XYZ file of C-alpha atoms in Angstrom:
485
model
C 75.540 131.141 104.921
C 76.671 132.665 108.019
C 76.023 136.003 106.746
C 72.872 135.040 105.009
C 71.822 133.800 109.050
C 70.972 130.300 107.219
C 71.766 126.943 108.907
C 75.264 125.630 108.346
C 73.883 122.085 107.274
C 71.522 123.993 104.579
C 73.554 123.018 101.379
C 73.818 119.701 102.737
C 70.080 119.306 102.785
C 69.467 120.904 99.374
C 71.987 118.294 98.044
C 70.125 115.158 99.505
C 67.035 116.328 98.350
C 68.358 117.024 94.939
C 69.395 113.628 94.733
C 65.952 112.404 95.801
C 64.293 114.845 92.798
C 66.889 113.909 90.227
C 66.457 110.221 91.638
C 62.465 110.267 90.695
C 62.615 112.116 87.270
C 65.126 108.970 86.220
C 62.710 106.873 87.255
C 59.289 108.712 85.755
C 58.727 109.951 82.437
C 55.341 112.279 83.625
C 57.626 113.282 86.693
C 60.539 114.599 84.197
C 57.441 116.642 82.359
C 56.389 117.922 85.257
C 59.613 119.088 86.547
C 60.424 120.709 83.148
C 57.295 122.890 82.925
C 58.303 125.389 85.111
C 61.494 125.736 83.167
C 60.358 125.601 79.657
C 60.547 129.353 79.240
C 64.576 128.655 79.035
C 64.716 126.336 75.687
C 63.857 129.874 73.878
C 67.420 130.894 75.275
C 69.920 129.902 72.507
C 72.073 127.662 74.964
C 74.017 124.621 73.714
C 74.423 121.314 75.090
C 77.964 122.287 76.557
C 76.274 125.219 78.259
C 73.511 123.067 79.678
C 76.046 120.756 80.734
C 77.929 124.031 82.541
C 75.201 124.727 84.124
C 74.486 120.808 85.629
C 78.197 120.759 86.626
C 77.372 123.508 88.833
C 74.503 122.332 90.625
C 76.368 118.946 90.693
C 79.470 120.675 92.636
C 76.711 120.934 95.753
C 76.910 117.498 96.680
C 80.829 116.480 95.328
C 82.974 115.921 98.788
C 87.132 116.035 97.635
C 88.943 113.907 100.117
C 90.373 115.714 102.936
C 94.023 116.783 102.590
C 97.124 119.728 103.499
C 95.609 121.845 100.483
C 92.194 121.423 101.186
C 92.764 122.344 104.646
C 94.621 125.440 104.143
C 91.977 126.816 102.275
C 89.046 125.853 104.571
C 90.857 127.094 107.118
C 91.825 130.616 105.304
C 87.478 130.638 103.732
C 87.154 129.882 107.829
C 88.733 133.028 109.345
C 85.734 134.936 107.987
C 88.416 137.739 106.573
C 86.925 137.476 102.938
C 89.902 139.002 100.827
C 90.479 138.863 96.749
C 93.533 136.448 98.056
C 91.366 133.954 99.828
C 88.468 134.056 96.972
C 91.680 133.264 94.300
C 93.108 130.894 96.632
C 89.386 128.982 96.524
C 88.987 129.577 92.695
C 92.665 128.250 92.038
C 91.902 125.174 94.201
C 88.154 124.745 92.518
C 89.534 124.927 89.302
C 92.049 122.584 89.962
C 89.781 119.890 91.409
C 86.919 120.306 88.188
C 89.085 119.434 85.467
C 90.030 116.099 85.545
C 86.341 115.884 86.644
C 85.540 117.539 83.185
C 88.209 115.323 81.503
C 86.222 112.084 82.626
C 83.194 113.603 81.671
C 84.641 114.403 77.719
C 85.619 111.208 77.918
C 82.562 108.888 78.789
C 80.778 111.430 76.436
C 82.627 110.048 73.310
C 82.945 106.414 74.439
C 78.792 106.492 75.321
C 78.267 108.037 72.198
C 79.268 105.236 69.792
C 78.237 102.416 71.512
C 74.863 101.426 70.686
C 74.114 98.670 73.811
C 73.959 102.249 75.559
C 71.423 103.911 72.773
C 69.505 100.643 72.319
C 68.851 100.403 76.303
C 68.710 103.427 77.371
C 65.416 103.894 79.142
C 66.579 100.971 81.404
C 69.696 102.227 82.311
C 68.074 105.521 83.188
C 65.508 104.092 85.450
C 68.895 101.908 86.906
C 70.668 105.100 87.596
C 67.459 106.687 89.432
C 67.310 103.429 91.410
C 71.283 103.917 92.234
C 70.849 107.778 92.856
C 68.199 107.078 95.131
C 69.599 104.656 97.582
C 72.578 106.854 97.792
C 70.559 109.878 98.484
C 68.954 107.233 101.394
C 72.259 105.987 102.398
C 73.885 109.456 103.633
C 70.552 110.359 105.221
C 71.734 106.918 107.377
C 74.794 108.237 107.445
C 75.855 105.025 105.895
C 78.700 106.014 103.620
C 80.427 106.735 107.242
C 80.558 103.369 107.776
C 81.252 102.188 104.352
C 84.155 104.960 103.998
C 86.220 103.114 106.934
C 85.724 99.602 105.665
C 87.183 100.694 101.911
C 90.957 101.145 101.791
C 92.223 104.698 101.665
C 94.068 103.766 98.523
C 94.024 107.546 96.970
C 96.358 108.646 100.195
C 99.757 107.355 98.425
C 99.549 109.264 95.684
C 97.667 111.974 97.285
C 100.897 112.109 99.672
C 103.441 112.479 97.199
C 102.249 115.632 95.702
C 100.663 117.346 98.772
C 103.176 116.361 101.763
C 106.076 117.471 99.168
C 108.805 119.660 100.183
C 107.846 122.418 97.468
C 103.926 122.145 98.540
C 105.229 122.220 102.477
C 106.827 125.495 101.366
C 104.024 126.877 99.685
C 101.315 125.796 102.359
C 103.245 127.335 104.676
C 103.143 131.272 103.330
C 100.011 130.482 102.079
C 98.827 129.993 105.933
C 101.673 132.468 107.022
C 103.223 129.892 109.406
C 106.583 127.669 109.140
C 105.850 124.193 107.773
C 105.703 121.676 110.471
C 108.691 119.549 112.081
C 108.606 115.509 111.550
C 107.529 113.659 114.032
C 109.461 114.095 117.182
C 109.615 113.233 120.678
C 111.663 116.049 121.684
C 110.449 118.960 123.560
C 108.632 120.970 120.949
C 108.267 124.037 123.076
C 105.057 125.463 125.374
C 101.773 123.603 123.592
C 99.708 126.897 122.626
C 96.133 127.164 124.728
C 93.124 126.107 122.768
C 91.579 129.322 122.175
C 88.199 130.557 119.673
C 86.042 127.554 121.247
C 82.915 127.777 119.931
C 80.883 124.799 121.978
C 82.610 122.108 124.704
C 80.792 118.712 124.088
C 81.224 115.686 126.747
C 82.588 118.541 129.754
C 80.737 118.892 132.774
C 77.836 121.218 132.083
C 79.323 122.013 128.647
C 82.073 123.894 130.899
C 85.372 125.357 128.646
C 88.935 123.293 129.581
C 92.430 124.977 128.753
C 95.817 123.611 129.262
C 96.433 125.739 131.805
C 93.833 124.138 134.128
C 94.767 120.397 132.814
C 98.950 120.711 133.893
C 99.497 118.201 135.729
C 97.603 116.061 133.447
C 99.208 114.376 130.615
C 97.203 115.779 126.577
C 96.835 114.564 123.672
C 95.209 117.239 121.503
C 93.385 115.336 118.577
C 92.366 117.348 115.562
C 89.848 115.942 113.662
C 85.996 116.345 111.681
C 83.565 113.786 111.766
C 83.105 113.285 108.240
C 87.190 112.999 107.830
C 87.572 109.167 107.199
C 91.109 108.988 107.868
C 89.928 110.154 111.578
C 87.445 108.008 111.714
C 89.334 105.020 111.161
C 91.650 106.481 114.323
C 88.767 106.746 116.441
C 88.832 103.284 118.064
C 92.683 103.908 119.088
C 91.668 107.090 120.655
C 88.560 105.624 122.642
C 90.785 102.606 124.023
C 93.678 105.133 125.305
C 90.648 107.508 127.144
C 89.456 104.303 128.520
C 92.740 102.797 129.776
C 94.523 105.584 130.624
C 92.225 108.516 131.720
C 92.235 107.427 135.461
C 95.884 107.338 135.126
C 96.229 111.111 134.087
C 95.457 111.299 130.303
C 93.075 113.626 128.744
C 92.412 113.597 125.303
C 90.933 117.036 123.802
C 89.264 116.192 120.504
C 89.063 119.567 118.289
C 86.750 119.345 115.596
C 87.907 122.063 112.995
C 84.921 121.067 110.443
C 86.067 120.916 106.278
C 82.650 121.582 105.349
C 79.843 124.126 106.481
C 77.290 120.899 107.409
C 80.480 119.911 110.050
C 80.172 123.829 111.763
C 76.190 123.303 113.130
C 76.389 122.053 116.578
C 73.726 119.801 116.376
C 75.690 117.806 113.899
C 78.944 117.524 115.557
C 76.832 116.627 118.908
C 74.927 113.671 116.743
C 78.313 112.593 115.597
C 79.686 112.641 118.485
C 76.781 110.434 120.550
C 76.663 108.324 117.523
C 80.402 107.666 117.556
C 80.742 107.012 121.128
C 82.837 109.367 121.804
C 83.294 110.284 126.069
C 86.101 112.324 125.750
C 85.686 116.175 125.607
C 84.950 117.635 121.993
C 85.968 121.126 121.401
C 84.195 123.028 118.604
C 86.942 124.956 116.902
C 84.640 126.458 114.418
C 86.776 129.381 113.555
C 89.877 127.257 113.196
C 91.897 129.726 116.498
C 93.302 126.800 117.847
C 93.781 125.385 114.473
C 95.918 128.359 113.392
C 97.681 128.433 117.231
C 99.190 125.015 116.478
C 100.362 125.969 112.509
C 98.438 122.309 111.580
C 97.506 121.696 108.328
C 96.117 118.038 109.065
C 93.010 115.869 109.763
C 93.967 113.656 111.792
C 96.782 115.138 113.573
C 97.904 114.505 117.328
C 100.040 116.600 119.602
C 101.252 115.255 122.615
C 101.327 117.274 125.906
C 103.368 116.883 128.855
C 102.382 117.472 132.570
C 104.166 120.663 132.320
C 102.669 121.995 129.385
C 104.832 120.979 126.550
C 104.267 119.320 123.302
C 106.451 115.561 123.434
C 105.247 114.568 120.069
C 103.256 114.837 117.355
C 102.136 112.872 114.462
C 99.924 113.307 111.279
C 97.341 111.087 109.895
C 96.412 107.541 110.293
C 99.055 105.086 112.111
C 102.006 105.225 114.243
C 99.326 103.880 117.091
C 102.014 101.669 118.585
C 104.052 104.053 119.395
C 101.740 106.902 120.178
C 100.786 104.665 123.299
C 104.486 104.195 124.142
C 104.786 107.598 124.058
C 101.716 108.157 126.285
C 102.559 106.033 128.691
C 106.124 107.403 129.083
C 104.911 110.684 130.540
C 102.722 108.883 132.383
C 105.011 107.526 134.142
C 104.954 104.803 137.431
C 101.258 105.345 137.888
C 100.015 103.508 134.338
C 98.755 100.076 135.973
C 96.773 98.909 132.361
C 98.111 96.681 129.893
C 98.791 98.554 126.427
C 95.316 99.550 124.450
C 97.326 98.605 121.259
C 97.214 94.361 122.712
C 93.262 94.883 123.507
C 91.323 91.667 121.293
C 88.423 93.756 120.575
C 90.739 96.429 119.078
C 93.169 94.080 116.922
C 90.042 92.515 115.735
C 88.320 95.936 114.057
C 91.677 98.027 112.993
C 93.735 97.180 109.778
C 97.368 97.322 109.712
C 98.500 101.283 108.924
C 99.300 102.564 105.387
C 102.997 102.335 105.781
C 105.300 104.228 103.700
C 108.418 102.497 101.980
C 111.104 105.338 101.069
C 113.182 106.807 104.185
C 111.580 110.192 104.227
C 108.047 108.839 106.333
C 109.321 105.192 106.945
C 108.329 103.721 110.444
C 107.483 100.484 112.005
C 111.425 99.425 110.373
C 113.122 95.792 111.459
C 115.786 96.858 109.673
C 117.126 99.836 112.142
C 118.635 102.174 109.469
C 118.580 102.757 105.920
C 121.289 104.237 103.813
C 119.390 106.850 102.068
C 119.616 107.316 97.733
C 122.257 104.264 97.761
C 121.990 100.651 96.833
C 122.817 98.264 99.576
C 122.396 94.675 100.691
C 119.301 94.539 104.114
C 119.369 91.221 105.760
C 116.066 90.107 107.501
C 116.054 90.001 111.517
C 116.558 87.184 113.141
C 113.987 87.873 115.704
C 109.827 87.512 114.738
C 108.420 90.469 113.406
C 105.834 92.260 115.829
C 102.750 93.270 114.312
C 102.262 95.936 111.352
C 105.935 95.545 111.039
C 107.970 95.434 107.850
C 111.708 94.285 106.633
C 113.922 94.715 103.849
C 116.219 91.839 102.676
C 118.766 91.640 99.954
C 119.687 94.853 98.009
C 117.804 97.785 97.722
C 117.753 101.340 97.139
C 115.922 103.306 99.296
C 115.035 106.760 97.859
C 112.981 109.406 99.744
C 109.587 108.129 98.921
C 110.237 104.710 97.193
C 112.503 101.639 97.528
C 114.102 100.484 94.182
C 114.681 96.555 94.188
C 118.218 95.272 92.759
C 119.568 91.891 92.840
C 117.347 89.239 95.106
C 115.853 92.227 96.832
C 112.601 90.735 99.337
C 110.444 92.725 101.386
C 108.760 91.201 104.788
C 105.487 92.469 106.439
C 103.576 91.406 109.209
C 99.827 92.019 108.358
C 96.075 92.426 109.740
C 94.039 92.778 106.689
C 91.451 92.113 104.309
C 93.034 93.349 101.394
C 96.182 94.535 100.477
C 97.287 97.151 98.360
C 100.801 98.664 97.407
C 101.642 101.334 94.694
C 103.989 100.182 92.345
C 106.378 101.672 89.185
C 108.714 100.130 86.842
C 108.661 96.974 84.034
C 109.063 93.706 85.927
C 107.182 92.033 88.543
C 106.530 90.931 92.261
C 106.087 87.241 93.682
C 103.597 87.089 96.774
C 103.833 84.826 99.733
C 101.625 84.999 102.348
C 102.643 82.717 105.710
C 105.076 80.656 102.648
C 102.196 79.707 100.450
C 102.840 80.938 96.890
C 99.723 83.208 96.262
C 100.323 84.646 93.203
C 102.561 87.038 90.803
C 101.708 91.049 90.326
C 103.134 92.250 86.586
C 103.977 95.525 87.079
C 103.928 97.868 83.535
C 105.184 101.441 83.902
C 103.627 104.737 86.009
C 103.036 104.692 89.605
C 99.728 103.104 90.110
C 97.945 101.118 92.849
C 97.994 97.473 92.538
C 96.187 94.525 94.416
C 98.373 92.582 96.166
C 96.007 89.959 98.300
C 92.228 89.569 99.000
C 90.932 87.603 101.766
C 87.505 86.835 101.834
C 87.735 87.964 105.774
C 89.970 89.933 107.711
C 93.025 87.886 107.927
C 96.473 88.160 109.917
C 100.076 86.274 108.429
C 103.033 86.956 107.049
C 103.968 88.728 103.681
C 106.549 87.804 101.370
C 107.154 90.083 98.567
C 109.912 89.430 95.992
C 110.882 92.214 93.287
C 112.294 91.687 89.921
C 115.178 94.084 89.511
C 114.303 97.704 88.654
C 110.482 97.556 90.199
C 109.758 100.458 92.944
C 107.448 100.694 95.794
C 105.958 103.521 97.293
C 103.387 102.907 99.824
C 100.925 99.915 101.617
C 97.511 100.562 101.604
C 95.460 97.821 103.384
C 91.303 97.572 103.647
């Protein structure tokens, strides 16, 4: 596109009003007729239905987002450097290919199970016209920009499994040379070393006459840089944290530096990112990092991630992805030292009232917000529950367990304590046996669990709720990972 001189957004327009088309021609017979004129010329071509079908999986891969994640990053960010090599266009087809064929196994499937069932045959015409009426109100509802707000009400409940394969140690390795860089440290709060300058900026947004910032002119100011894309759910859902801190803490010597390194082309047309922005209500400076510089500077491979930067220039702390807002702020207000006079963000009403509790992570490799104080990693042991109430978005372990790197394996009486904010709960779950929930000591009901690794519904409120959760494993049952909505 760039080299074509076309808008940015210009695939994300043809896909809306492809939608709209395909929307009507459901809907109308004579529209279908007239739509098929121009192209009758191509039924004299001896195609067959799979190659027809091909061809509409092609023009269908225009408006098909893949959620947002290490591998998808590493190769928008190598398509973003503009360096078109045979390694980056392999890179892209490897990762295309990888993301169409379960796509094409669901499609094989619901082929075959449509094909025998004749409710489907003997109502067809209806359930066309029902699919144009779906197609168009979707094709209506990202013109809104409504799935935006949908996205961050539904539960990111693909991110468990999504994080055991991509957040691996072999797929950290391989990330890595793919982007040339080392993989990146856990979170710390050790002194990570001089923060590198945000460089390639494209566009400031929310700076004083659209005026470029650097570290070197904010020392003496406490940073957190924030790497994020507006249509990234995951940093939407951080958003809220991020405005409270700029609010509460920017008199006191915090700026926050949002860079917006943009997954798709739509996100790289300033006009966008500026409408997100002013619909978002966003004050703090927005950096436009178009070309992914500062991106590459910092070796990140995340959306949302968050560095940390002290008054001298050095990176504290970082941390990836949703969460961990507790002790982000603790964090931020330790280099702010003596001069923070506002109560924590974390403790504001309006705040508790609109954020879920975090996905939090079970096995010892990414476990946080831990009663417990230590685990004793790949052996079974007997946890005993704190005596003291647990703070919010906190979790316990009691009786024996066996916590591996990314999953807890109950033995004998083995319980597991939460305090929640939620609507819905979700937890993913392996093994023959089942789990007993409690919420606030009312018996609510009992999960069976039956073999692979899937997600499973723990609790639904019909608002968002706060309490206590009680979960008690039959022997042999592992958990991976809380999802909450």
């Amino acid at each position: 596109l760039s080299a074509l001189g076309l808008p940015e957004d210009l695939l994300r327009t043809l896909a809306i009003a492809m939608l709209f088309v395909l929307a009507a021609s459901l809907l109308s017979v004579r529209l279908t007729r007239v739509l098929e004129r121009p192209l009758l010329f191509l039924t004299r071509r001896p195609l067959g239905r799979e190659s027809n079908g091909f061809l509409l999986g092609l023009s269908a891969g225009l408006v098909m987002v893949p959620c947002a994640g290490p591998v998808l990053a590493a190769v928008a960010a190598l398509a973003a450097t503009g360096d078109v090599t045979w390694r980056v266009v392999l890179v892209t087809l490897a990762y295309s290919l990888g993301h169409a064929l379960p796509l094409l196994a669901v499609a094989i499937g619901s082929r075959r199970l449509t094909a025998g069932m004749r409710v489907v045959r003997a109502h067809a015409r209806a359930l066309r016209q029902g699919a144009g009426v779906v197609m168009g109100l979707t094709a209506a509802a990202i013109v809104l920009n409504a799935p935006e707000r949908l996205s961050t009400a539904v539960p990111g409940y693909t991110q468990a499994v999504q994080e055991r394969i991509e957040r691996s140690s072999t797929a950290e390795r391989e990330l890595a040379k793919l982007g040339g860089s080392s993989a990146p440290a856990p979170t710390t709060e050790a002194d990570e070393g001089a923060a590198p300058e945000i460089r390639g900026i494209e566009t400031w947004l929310n700076t004083p006459g659209s005026a470029s910032l650097t570290l070197a002119g904010l020392r003496g100011r406490v940073v957190l840089v924030d790497f994020w894309t507006y249509s990234c759910i995951n940093c939407l859902r951080t958003l809220p944290h991020l405005k409270a801190w700029d609010a509460a803490y920017r008199d006191a010597g915090l700026t926050i530096v949002g860079v917006h390194s943009p997954e798709f082309a739509f996100e790289r047309a300033v006009d966008n990112v500026r409408s997100a922005v002013r619909r978002l209500g966003i004050r703090y400076p927005v950096a436009l990092d178009n070309d992914f510089a500062t991106w590459r500077a910092y070796s990140n491979r995340y959306w949302p991630a968050k560095y940390l930067v002290d008054r001298s220039g050095r990176v504290r702390y970082h941390h990836f992805g949703e969460g961990a807002y507790e002790d982000t702020e603790r964090r931020i207000r330790a280099l702010l030292g003596p001069t923070v006079t506002a109560a924590p963000a974390s403790h504001d009403p309006g705040i508790s009232r609109a954020i879920r509790t975090p996905e939090s992570y079970l096995g010892y490799e990414r476990l946080t917000r831990f009663a417990n104080g230590s685990v004793a990693p790949d052996v079974e042991r007997t946890y005993t529950l704190p005596k003291w109430p647990l703070p919010d978005d906190v979790l316990a372990y009691a009786g024996r367990w066996k916590v591996e790197g990314e999953r807890i394996v109950a033995g004998r009486g083995a319980r597991l304590v939460l305090r929640f904010q939620a609507k819905d709960i979700f937890l993913v779950l392996e093994g023959e046996g089942h789990v007993e929930v409690d919420v606030d000591g009312r018996s609510l009901r009992t999960v069976r669990v039956l073999g692979l690794p899937r997600l499973y519904t723990i609790a639904r409120f019909p608002a968002l709720d706060r309490g206590l959760l009680e979960l008690r494993f039959s022997r042999g049952v592992a958990g991976y990972a809380f999802t909450f909505g």
